[in-house]
XYZ file of C-alpha atoms in Angstrom:
308
model
C 0.000 0.000 0.000
C 2.852 2.357 0.876
C 4.464 1.697 -2.504
C 1.218 2.562 -4.297
C 0.861 5.773 -2.282
C 4.462 6.703 -3.084
C 3.774 6.219 -6.810
C 0.549 8.271 -6.660
C 2.395 11.012 -4.802
C 5.197 11.321 -7.352
C 5.231 14.032 -10.005
C 6.492 11.452 -12.545
C 3.245 9.462 -12.231
C 0.967 12.450 -12.847
C 3.150 13.794 -15.645
C 3.092 10.458 -17.489
C -0.639 10.041 -16.830
C -1.231 13.419 -18.483
C 1.018 12.496 -21.432
C -0.762 9.149 -21.927
C -4.175 10.836 -21.809
C -3.218 13.437 -24.430
C -1.593 10.791 -26.649
C -4.707 8.614 -26.527
C -6.903 11.614 -27.366
C -4.747 12.027 -30.487
C -4.996 8.312 -31.325
C -8.780 8.329 -30.824
C -9.105 11.339 -33.125
C -7.082 9.531 -35.809
C -9.370 6.488 -35.608
C -12.629 8.462 -35.503
C -11.930 11.072 -38.175
C -9.770 9.176 -40.675
C -10.253 5.431 -40.219
C -13.931 4.925 -39.429
C -15.568 7.063 -42.185
C -13.534 5.335 -44.913
C -13.923 1.832 -43.421
C -10.174 1.356 -43.804
C -8.618 -1.738 -42.277
C -4.883 -1.730 -41.625
C -2.813 -4.160 -39.601
C -4.336 -3.844 -36.152
C -5.982 -5.923 -33.457
C -9.342 -4.551 -34.569
C -8.655 -5.800 -38.102
C -7.591 -9.215 -36.795
C -10.754 -9.386 -34.675
C -12.885 -8.620 -37.733
C -11.218 -11.444 -39.653
C -11.625 -13.961 -36.834
C -15.267 -12.978 -36.293
C -15.963 -13.400 -40.023
C -14.326 -16.838 -40.036
C -16.442 -17.896 -37.067
C -19.487 -16.621 -38.961
C -18.605 -18.788 -41.964
C -18.421 -21.766 -39.615
C -21.902 -21.027 -38.258
C -20.879 -19.343 -34.999
C -21.632 -15.724 -34.059
C -18.829 -13.894 -32.286
C -18.948 -10.100 -31.965
C -15.923 -8.099 -33.021
C -15.978 -6.230 -29.701
C -15.726 -9.541 -27.832
C -12.747 -10.644 -29.943
C -11.012 -7.287 -29.399
C -11.461 -7.641 -25.640
C -10.198 -11.234 -25.594
C -7.142 -10.557 -27.779
C -6.238 -7.382 -25.872
C -6.582 -9.246 -22.557
C -4.204 -11.942 -23.805
C -1.727 -9.359 -25.102
C -1.855 -7.389 -21.849
C -0.941 -10.543 -19.923
C 1.960 -11.136 -22.343
C 3.066 -7.517 -21.946
C 3.018 -7.847 -18.154
C 5.315 -10.878 -18.156
C 7.451 -10.402 -21.296
C 7.979 -6.632 -21.357
C 7.565 -5.461 -17.778
C 5.008 -4.524 -15.151
C 5.327 -0.787 -15.887
C 4.589 -1.239 -19.584
C 1.690 -3.606 -18.832
C 0.080 -1.299 -16.267
C 0.317 1.765 -18.528
C -1.068 -0.153 -21.496
C -4.077 -1.310 -19.450
C -4.940 2.351 -18.886
C -4.475 3.381 -22.524
C -6.397 0.372 -23.839
C -9.348 1.132 -21.553
C -9.691 4.818 -22.499
C -9.469 4.447 -26.290
C -13.158 3.580 -26.718
C -14.493 6.365 -24.438
C -12.224 8.892 -26.168
C -13.639 7.920 -29.578
C -17.097 8.623 -28.174
C -15.747 11.889 -26.746
C -14.768 13.130 -30.220
C -18.110 11.919 -31.583
C -19.959 14.080 -29.067
C -17.675 17.123 -29.167
C -17.186 17.353 -32.932
C -19.142 14.785 -34.980
C -17.396 13.876 -38.201
C -20.629 14.526 -40.145
C -20.369 18.193 -39.219
C -17.010 18.656 -40.961
C -17.435 16.095 -43.762
C -19.059 16.963 -47.077
C -22.675 15.705 -47.381
C -22.872 12.245 -48.911
C -19.124 11.682 -48.625
C -17.599 8.608 -46.971
C -14.186 10.173 -46.562
C -13.130 13.153 -44.461
C -10.325 14.133 -46.869
C -12.328 13.247 -49.986
C -10.145 10.258 -50.885
C -9.412 7.048 -48.922
C -5.686 7.334 -49.707
C -5.502 10.790 -48.109
C -7.423 9.457 -45.121
C -4.914 6.617 -44.875
C -1.928 8.991 -44.926
C -3.464 11.318 -42.343
C -4.380 8.390 -40.104
C -0.934 6.792 -40.038
C 0.861 10.130 -39.530
C -1.352 11.176 -36.613
C -1.348 7.687 -35.070
C 2.448 7.391 -35.432
C 2.889 10.651 -33.538
C 0.692 9.289 -30.741
C 2.539 5.960 -30.665
C 5.906 7.727 -30.508
C 4.841 9.770 -27.487
C 3.662 6.613 -25.703
C 6.678 4.441 -26.587
C 8.937 7.203 -25.269
C 7.471 6.766 -21.758
C 7.333 2.943 -22.017
C 3.610 2.760 -22.810
C 1.543 1.978 -25.899
C -1.909 2.284 -27.433
C -2.401 -1.439 -26.809
C -3.177 -4.160 -29.337
C -0.671 -4.178 -32.192
C 1.756 -1.981 -30.228
C 2.185 -4.772 -27.682
C 3.192 -7.255 -30.389
C 5.562 -4.644 -31.838
C 7.134 -3.977 -28.436
C 7.674 -7.720 -27.880
C 9.331 -8.044 -31.311
C 11.424 -4.931 -30.571
C 12.607 -6.239 -27.193
C 13.474 -9.819 -28.114
C 14.446 -9.551 -31.809
C 15.950 -6.032 -31.492
C 14.176 -4.654 -34.569
C 13.499 -0.910 -34.780
C 10.109 -0.136 -33.263
C 8.782 0.990 -36.664
C 9.967 -2.229 -38.294
C 8.342 -4.191 -35.469
C 5.019 -2.439 -36.086
C 5.298 -3.139 -39.824
C 6.120 -6.841 -39.333
C 3.321 -7.462 -36.824
C 0.837 -5.389 -38.850
C 1.710 -7.085 -42.146
C 1.061 -10.513 -40.650
C -2.344 -9.353 -39.436
C -3.140 -7.696 -42.797
C -2.453 -10.950 -44.617
C -5.176 -12.697 -42.608
C -7.687 -10.323 -44.256
C -7.270 -12.225 -47.560
C -9.816 -14.685 -46.142
C -12.606 -12.093 -45.903
C -11.683 -8.884 -47.787
C -11.180 -7.988 -51.458
C -7.608 -7.945 -52.723
C -7.641 -4.134 -53.139
C -8.540 -3.480 -49.485
C -5.853 -5.852 -48.256
C -3.207 -4.091 -50.365
C -4.315 -0.707 -49.002
C -4.012 -2.115 -45.498
C -0.499 -3.425 -46.161
C 0.621 -0.088 -47.601
C -0.876 1.751 -44.634
C 0.914 -0.536 -42.177
C 4.230 -0.017 -43.989
C 3.800 3.776 -43.977
C 2.909 3.630 -40.290
C 6.200 1.844 -39.557
C 8.212 4.398 -41.551
C 6.510 7.343 -39.862
C 6.942 5.784 -36.427
C 10.673 5.263 -37.002
C 11.016 8.856 -38.207
C 9.183 10.347 -35.218
C 11.015 8.080 -32.750
C 14.434 8.950 -34.183
C 13.597 12.668 -34.143
C 12.377 12.549 -30.550
C 15.387 10.601 -29.255
C 18.063 12.182 -31.436
C 21.250 13.168 -29.631
C 24.592 14.547 -30.737
C 27.742 12.462 -30.383
C 30.435 15.147 -30.151
C 34.169 14.482 -30.503
C 36.617 17.339 -29.861
C 40.425 17.314 -30.054
C 41.780 20.409 -28.328
C 44.712 21.366 -26.145
C 42.212 23.059 -23.797
C 40.266 19.871 -23.185
C 40.248 20.392 -19.412
C 38.131 23.554 -19.778
C 35.736 21.683 -22.036
C 35.537 18.754 -19.614
C 34.651 21.034 -16.701
C 32.028 22.876 -18.754
C 30.362 19.621 -19.897
C 30.295 18.128 -16.404
C 29.569 21.207 -14.282
C 27.412 23.368 -16.548
C 25.781 20.916 -18.963
C 25.803 18.166 -16.305
C 26.650 15.464 -18.800
C 29.274 12.773 -18.677
C 32.193 12.627 -21.075
C 35.137 10.387 -21.984
C 38.786 11.315 -22.557
C 41.045 9.460 -24.988
C 44.737 9.860 -25.682
C 45.244 10.258 -29.426
C 48.236 10.595 -31.710
C 48.170 12.754 -34.820
C 48.795 10.628 -37.900
C 50.393 13.493 -39.845
C 52.678 15.122 -37.267
C 52.786 12.498 -34.512
C 51.730 14.993 -31.822
C 50.101 13.631 -28.669
C 46.720 15.085 -27.769
C 43.464 14.337 -25.939
C 40.059 13.741 -27.526
C 36.935 14.426 -25.484
C 33.649 12.694 -26.378
C 30.160 13.418 -25.082
C 26.502 12.681 -25.914
C 24.457 15.876 -25.828
C 21.043 17.173 -26.782
C 20.841 19.637 -29.668
C 20.505 22.580 -27.258
C 23.440 21.370 -25.158
C 25.571 20.997 -28.281
C 24.707 24.573 -29.306
C 25.644 25.821 -25.824
C 28.963 23.984 -26.025
C 29.754 25.568 -29.389
C 28.888 29.006 -27.997
C 31.136 28.374 -24.994
C 34.063 27.520 -27.262
C 33.434 30.595 -29.393
C 33.141 32.983 -26.431
C 36.319 31.613 -24.817
C 38.236 31.405 -28.088
C 38.803 27.645 -27.737
C 39.997 26.073 -30.972
C 39.976 22.390 -31.848
C 39.034 19.689 -34.321
C 35.324 18.945 -33.904
C 33.103 16.220 -35.335
C 29.436 15.664 -34.469
C 26.958 12.997 -35.566
C 23.377 12.064 -34.750
C 22.583 9.147 -32.425
C 18.987 7.914 -32.199
C 19.292 5.230 -29.512
C 21.093 5.413 -26.158
C 21.124 2.752 -23.458
C 22.548 2.955 -19.948
C 22.706 5.794 -17.444
C 22.426 8.710 -19.899
C 18.636 8.880 -19.767
C 18.461 8.885 -15.990
C 17.577 12.129 -14.247
C 20.486 14.411 -13.526
C 21.271 14.048 -9.864
C 24.134 16.478 -9.594
C 23.400 20.083 -8.805
C 25.115 22.785 -10.737
C 28.026 24.281 -8.904
C 27.828 27.940 -8.075
C 30.018 30.075 -10.263
C-alpha cells in the first residue's frame, strides 16, 4: 500500500498520466476522423478481430468483433506484463481502456458529419488521403507513448515484444506485426482493401521510425583540443553530462593530444559551441546524430550545478 501511495504522490506518475491521456486523445481522433468514415482496415488488433469474427461466422458461430477485441487485448496485456515489464503492462491497461471512451468523446464534441461533405464517406475526400493522415497522426501518438514505455495497446504490444526480443526498430516491429495481421484479411476482404491495409501498415512503420528517431536524437560530439580540461569542466559542471577522454596521436605530425567525447542534446551541443566561441577555444570537432542510447544517460540528472 505504501508503494502505491508513493507512486501516486510522485510528479512522474501524474506527468506520465497526463502524457498518456493526451496521446490517446490524439490516437482516438485519428481512428474516428480518418479510419472509421472510410472503413479502412490496416494491420491492427481490430482488423484481426474482424477477420476472426468473419471466419467464425462462416463456420456457423456468431462472435462479436468487440468480444474478440477484448479477448485478444486481454491476452496481449498478460503477455506484456510478463514479457515486457510490469510498468509497460500497467500503462497499457490504462491506454487500452480509455481508447473507446475517447472515440465517443470526439463523436460528441465534434461529430465527423459536421465537418465532412454531405454524402461523402471520406473526411479528406479520398481514402488514400485518409490513410496517410491516419498513419501520420497515429504514429505521432505511438511515438509519445513508446517514449514513456507505454503503448496504445493491441498491435503496439506485439511490436514492443518483437522490438525487445528480436531487437528490430520499433517501426519495423510495427510493420512486421501489422503485415502478418493484414495478410489474414485475404480470407474475408477484397484484394484491393488488403493491399491498401499493407501499404498503410508499412507507412505507419516508416513514420513511427522517423518520429522516434527525431524525438530521441542526440549529438555524439568528438573534440580534439589542447584546452580539453576547460571543455571537460564545462560539460560536467554546466551541462551536467558525462564525457570520456582518450589519448590520441596525430597521424600526420605524430603529436600527442586528448580527444573528449560526449553525448548531448541539440541545445546542449549549441551551448557547447557558444562556450568555445566565447572563450576562443579552438579544436578539431566532429558531431553525428545518435537515435538510440542505453545505460545511465537517460536517468535524471542528480548532480546540482556548482555555483560560479
